[in-house]
Coordinates of N, CA, C and O in Angstrom, one line a residue:
M1 N 46.8 -24.7 40.8 CA 47.8 -25.4 41.5 C 48.8 -26.0 40.5 O 48.5 -26.5 39.5
A2 N 50.1 -25.8 40.8 CA 51.2 -26.3 39.9 C 52.4 -26.5 40.7 O 52.6 -26.1 41.8
D3 N 53.3 -27.3 40.0 CA 54.6 -27.6 40.6 C 55.6 -26.5 40.0 O 55.5 -26.2 38.8
T4 N 56.5 -26.1 40.8 CA 57.6 -25.2 40.3 C 58.9 -25.8 40.7 O 59.0 -26.3 41.8
Q5 N 59.9 -25.7 39.8 CA 61.2 -26.2 40.1 C 62.2 -25.1 40.2 O 62.0 -24.1 39.4
Q6 N 63.2 -25.2 41.1 CA 64.1 -24.1 41.2 C 65.5 -24.7 41.6 O 65.6 -25.6 42.4
K7 N 66.5 -24.2 40.9 CA 67.9 -24.6 41.3 C 68.6 -23.5 42.0 O 68.3 -22.3 41.7
T8 N 69.4 -23.9 43.0 CA 70.1 -22.9 43.8 C 71.6 -23.3 43.9 O 71.9 -24.5 44.1
L9 N 72.5 -22.4 43.8 CA 73.9 -22.6 44.0 C 74.2 -22.1 45.4 O 73.9 -21.0 45.8
R10 N 74.8 -23.0 46.2 CA 75.1 -22.7 47.6 C 76.7 -22.8 47.8 O 77.3 -23.8 47.6
L11 N 77.2 -21.7 48.2 CA 78.7 -21.6 48.4 C 78.9 -21.5 49.9 O 78.4 -20.5 50.5
T12 N 79.6 -22.4 50.5 CA 79.9 -22.4 51.9 C 81.4 -22.1 52.2 O 82.2 -22.8 51.6
F13 N 81.6 -21.1 53.0 CA 83.0 -20.7 53.3 C 83.3 -20.9 54.8 O 82.4 -20.9 55.6
A14 N 84.5 -21.2 55.1 CA 85.0 -21.2 56.5 C 85.4 -19.8 56.9 O 85.8 -19.0 56.1
T15 N 85.2 -19.5 58.2 CA 85.5 -18.1 58.7 C 86.7 -18.2 59.7 O 87.0 -19.3 60.2
T16 N 87.2 -17.0 60.1 CA 88.3 -16.9 61.0 C 87.9 -17.4 62.4 O 88.8 -17.8 63.2
Q17 N 86.7 -17.4 62.8 CA 86.3 -17.8 64.1 C 85.7 -19.3 64.1 O 85.1 -19.7 65.1
G18 N 86.0 -20.0 63.1 CA 85.7 -21.4 63.0 C 84.2 -21.7 62.7 O 83.8 -22.9 62.8
S19 N 83.5 -20.7 62.2 CA 82.1 -21.0 61.8 C 82.0 -21.1 60.3 O 83.1 -21.0 59.6
T20 N 80.8 -21.1 59.8 CA 80.7 -21.2 58.3 C 79.8 -20.0 57.9 O 78.9 -19.5 58.7
F21 N 79.9 -19.6 56.6 CA 79.1 -18.6 56.0 C 78.6 -19.2 54.7 O 79.4 -19.6 53.9
T22 N 77.3 -19.1 54.4 CA 76.8 -19.7 53.2 C 76.2 -18.5 52.3 O 75.4 -17.8 52.8
L23 N 76.6 -18.5 51.1 CA 76.0 -17.6 50.1 C 75.2 -18.4 49.2 O 75.6 -19.4 48.6
T24 N 73.9 -18.0 49.0 CA 73.0 -18.8 48.2 C 72.6 -17.9 47.0 O 72.1 -16.8 47.2
L25 N 72.7 -18.5 45.8 CA 72.4 -17.8 44.6 C 71.4 -18.5 43.8 O 71.6 -19.7 43.5
P26 N 70.3 -17.9 43.4 CA 69.3 -18.6 42.6 C 69.7 -18.7 41.1 O 70.4 -18.0 40.6
A27 N 69.1 -19.8 40.5 CA 69.2 -20.0 39.1 C 70.6 -20.0 38.5 O 70.9 -19.2 37.6
P28 N 71.5 -20.9 38.9 CA 72.8 -20.9 38.3 C 72.8 -21.4 36.9 O 71.8 -22.1 36.5
R29 N 73.7 -20.9 36.1 CA 73.8 -21.4 34.7 C 73.9 -22.9 34.7 O 74.5 -23.5 35.5
T30 N 73.3 -23.5 33.6 CA 73.3 -24.9 33.5 C 74.6 -25.5 33.1 O 74.9 -26.6 33.4
D31 N 75.5 -24.6 32.5 CA 76.8 -25.1 32.1 C 77.9 -24.7 33.1 O 79.1 -24.7 32.8
L32 N 77.6 -24.3 34.3 CA 78.5 -23.8 35.3 C 79.4 -25.0 35.7 O 79.0 -26.1 35.9
T33 N 80.7 -24.7 35.8 CA 81.7 -25.7 36.2 C 82.2 -25.5 37.6 O 82.2 -24.4 38.1
A34 N 82.7 -26.6 38.2 CA 83.3 -26.5 39.5 C 84.5 -25.5 39.5 O 84.6 -24.7 40.5
A35 N 85.3 -25.5 38.5 CA 86.4 -24.6 38.4 C 86.0 -23.2 38.4 O 86.7 -22.3 39.1
E36 N 84.9 -22.8 37.7 CA 84.4 -21.5 37.7 C 84.0 -21.0 39.1 O 84.3 -19.9 39.5
V37 N 83.3 -21.9 39.8 CA 82.8 -21.6 41.1 C 83.9 -21.4 42.1 O 83.9 -20.5 42.9
E38 N 84.9 -22.3 42.0 CA 86.0 -22.3 42.9 C 86.8 -21.0 42.7 O 87.2 -20.3 43.7
A39 N 87.0 -20.6 41.4 CA 87.7 -19.3 41.1 C 86.9 -18.1 41.7 O 87.5 -17.2 42.3
A40 N 85.6 -18.1 41.6 CA 84.8 -17.0 42.1 C 84.9 -17.0 43.7 O 85.0 -15.9 44.3
M41 N 84.9 -18.2 44.3 CA 85.0 -18.2 45.7 C 86.4 -17.7 46.2 O 86.5 -17.0 47.2
E42 N 87.5 -18.1 45.5 CA 88.8 -17.6 45.8 C 88.9 -16.1 45.7 O 89.5 -15.4 46.5
L43 N 88.2 -15.5 44.6 CA 88.2 -14.1 44.5 C 87.4 -13.4 45.6 O 87.9 -12.4 46.2
I44 N 86.3 -14.0 46.0 CA 85.5 -13.4 47.2 C 86.4 -13.4 48.4 O 86.4 -12.4 49.2
I45 N 87.2 -14.5 48.6 CA 88.0 -14.6 49.8 C 89.2 -13.6 49.7 O 89.4 -12.8 50.7
S46 N 89.9 -13.6 48.6 CA 91.0 -12.7 48.4 C 90.7 -11.2 48.5 O 91.5 -10.4 49.0
K47 N 89.5 -10.8 48.0 CA 89.1 -9.4 48.1 C 88.4 -9.1 49.4 O 88.0 -7.9 49.5
N48 N 88.2 -10.0 50.2 CA 87.6 -9.8 51.5 C 86.2 -9.1 51.3 O 85.9 -8.1 52.0
M49 N 85.4 -9.7 50.4 CA 84.2 -9.0 50.1 C 83.1 -9.1 51.1 O 82.2 -8.2 51.1
F50 N 83.1 -10.1 52.0 CA 82.1 -10.2 53.1 C 82.8 -10.3 54.4 O 83.8 -11.1 54.5
V51 N 82.4 -9.6 55.4 CA 82.8 -9.8 56.8 C 81.5 -10.2 57.5 O 80.6 -9.5 57.5
T52 N 81.6 -11.3 58.2 CA 80.4 -11.9 58.9 C 80.6 -11.8 60.4 O 81.6 -11.4 60.9
T53 N 79.5 -12.1 61.1 CA 79.6 -12.1 62.5 C 80.6 -13.2 63.0 O 81.1 -13.2 64.1
G54 N 80.9 -14.2 62.1 CA 81.9 -15.2 62.4 C 83.3 -14.9 62.0 O 84.2 -15.7 62.0
G55 N 83.5 -13.6 61.5 CA 84.8 -13.2 61.1 C 84.9 -13.2 59.6 O 83.9 -13.4 58.8
E56 N 86.1 -13.0 59.1 CA 86.4 -12.9 57.7 C 86.4 -14.3 57.1 O 86.6 -15.3 57.8
L57 N 86.1 -14.4 55.8 CA 86.1 -15.6 55.1 C 87.5 -16.0 54.8 O 88.3 -15.2 54.3
I58 N 87.9 -17.3 55.1 CA 89.3 -17.7 54.9 C 89.4 -19.0 54.1 O 90.6 -19.3 53.7
G59 N 88.4 -19.7 53.7 CA 88.5 -20.8 52.9 C 87.2 -21.4 52.4 O 86.1 -21.0 52.8
K60 N 87.3 -22.2 51.3 CA 86.2 -22.9 50.7 C 85.8 -24.1 51.6 O 86.7 -24.9 51.9
K61 N 84.6 -24.3 51.9 CA 84.1 -25.4 52.6 C 83.3 -26.4 51.8 O 83.4 -27.6 51.9
D62 N 82.4 -25.8 51.0 CA 81.5 -26.7 50.2 C 80.9 -25.9 49.0 O 80.7 -24.7 49.1
I63 N 80.5 -26.6 48.0 CA 79.8 -26.1 46.8 C 78.7 -27.1 46.5 O 79.0 -28.2 46.2
K64 N 77.5 -26.6 46.4 CA 76.4 -27.5 46.0 C 75.4 -26.7 45.1 O 75.2 -25.6 45.3
I65 N 74.9 -27.5 44.2 CA 73.7 -27.0 43.4 C 72.5 -27.9 43.9 O 72.6 -29.1 43.8
T66 N 71.5 -27.3 44.4 CA 70.3 -28.0 44.9 C 69.2 -27.8 43.9 O 69.1 -26.7 43.3
D67 N 68.4 -28.8 43.7 CA 67.2 -28.7 42.8 C 66.0 -29.1 43.7 O 65.9 -30.1 44.2
S68 N 65.1 -28.1 43.7 CA 63.9 -28.4 44.6 C 62.6 -28.2 43.7 O 62.6 -27.4 42.8
T69 N 61.6 -29.0 44.1 CA 60.3 -28.9 43.5 C 59.3 -28.5 44.6 O 59.3 -29.1 45.6
T70 N 58.5 -27.4 44.3 CA 57.5 -27.0 45.2 C 56.1 -27.3 44.6 O 55.9 -27.0 43.4
T71 N 55.3 -28.0 45.3 CA 54.0 -28.3 44.9 C 53.0 -27.5 45.6 O 52.9 -27.5 46.9
D72 N 52.3 -26.6 44.9 CA 51.2 -25.8 45.5 C 49.9 -26.6 45.6 O 49.4 -27.0 44.6
L73 N 49.5 -26.8 46.8 CA 48.3 -27.6 47.0 C 47.0 -26.8 47.2 O 45.9 -27.3 47.3
Y74 N 47.2 -25.5 47.4 CA 46.0 -24.7 47.7 C 46.2 -23.3 47.1 O 47.2 -22.6 47.3
D75 N 45.2 -22.9 46.3 CA 45.1 -21.5 45.8 C 43.9 -20.8 46.5 O 42.8 -21.2 46.3
P76 N 44.2 -19.8 47.3 CA 43.1 -19.1 47.9 C 42.1 -18.4 46.9 O 42.6 -18.0 45.9
P77 N 40.9 -18.3 47.3 CA 39.9 -17.7 46.3 C 40.2 -16.2 46.3 O 40.6 -15.6 47.3
L78 N 39.9 -15.6 45.1 CA 40.0 -14.2 45.0 C 38.7 -13.5 45.4 O 37.6 -13.9 45.0
Y79 N 38.8 -12.5 46.2 CA 37.6 -11.8 46.7 C 37.4 -10.5 46.0 O 38.3 -9.8 45.6

């Protein structure tokens, strides 16, 4: 049993149909800057890299880095 920590970068975009689309990326660089992420999001939007059920991506809505800890409380026996 052990704790594991994980960081995740979440990019949230606005779509043409008024919904949101979230792209989740594991293990972002520790020195990542907001400017770098915003530039990447602008590139994704300008190149129309993703078309979702909510339509094309048209704007940046949110950028977050989340940090989570998972505690494993049970390890099943090996048979």
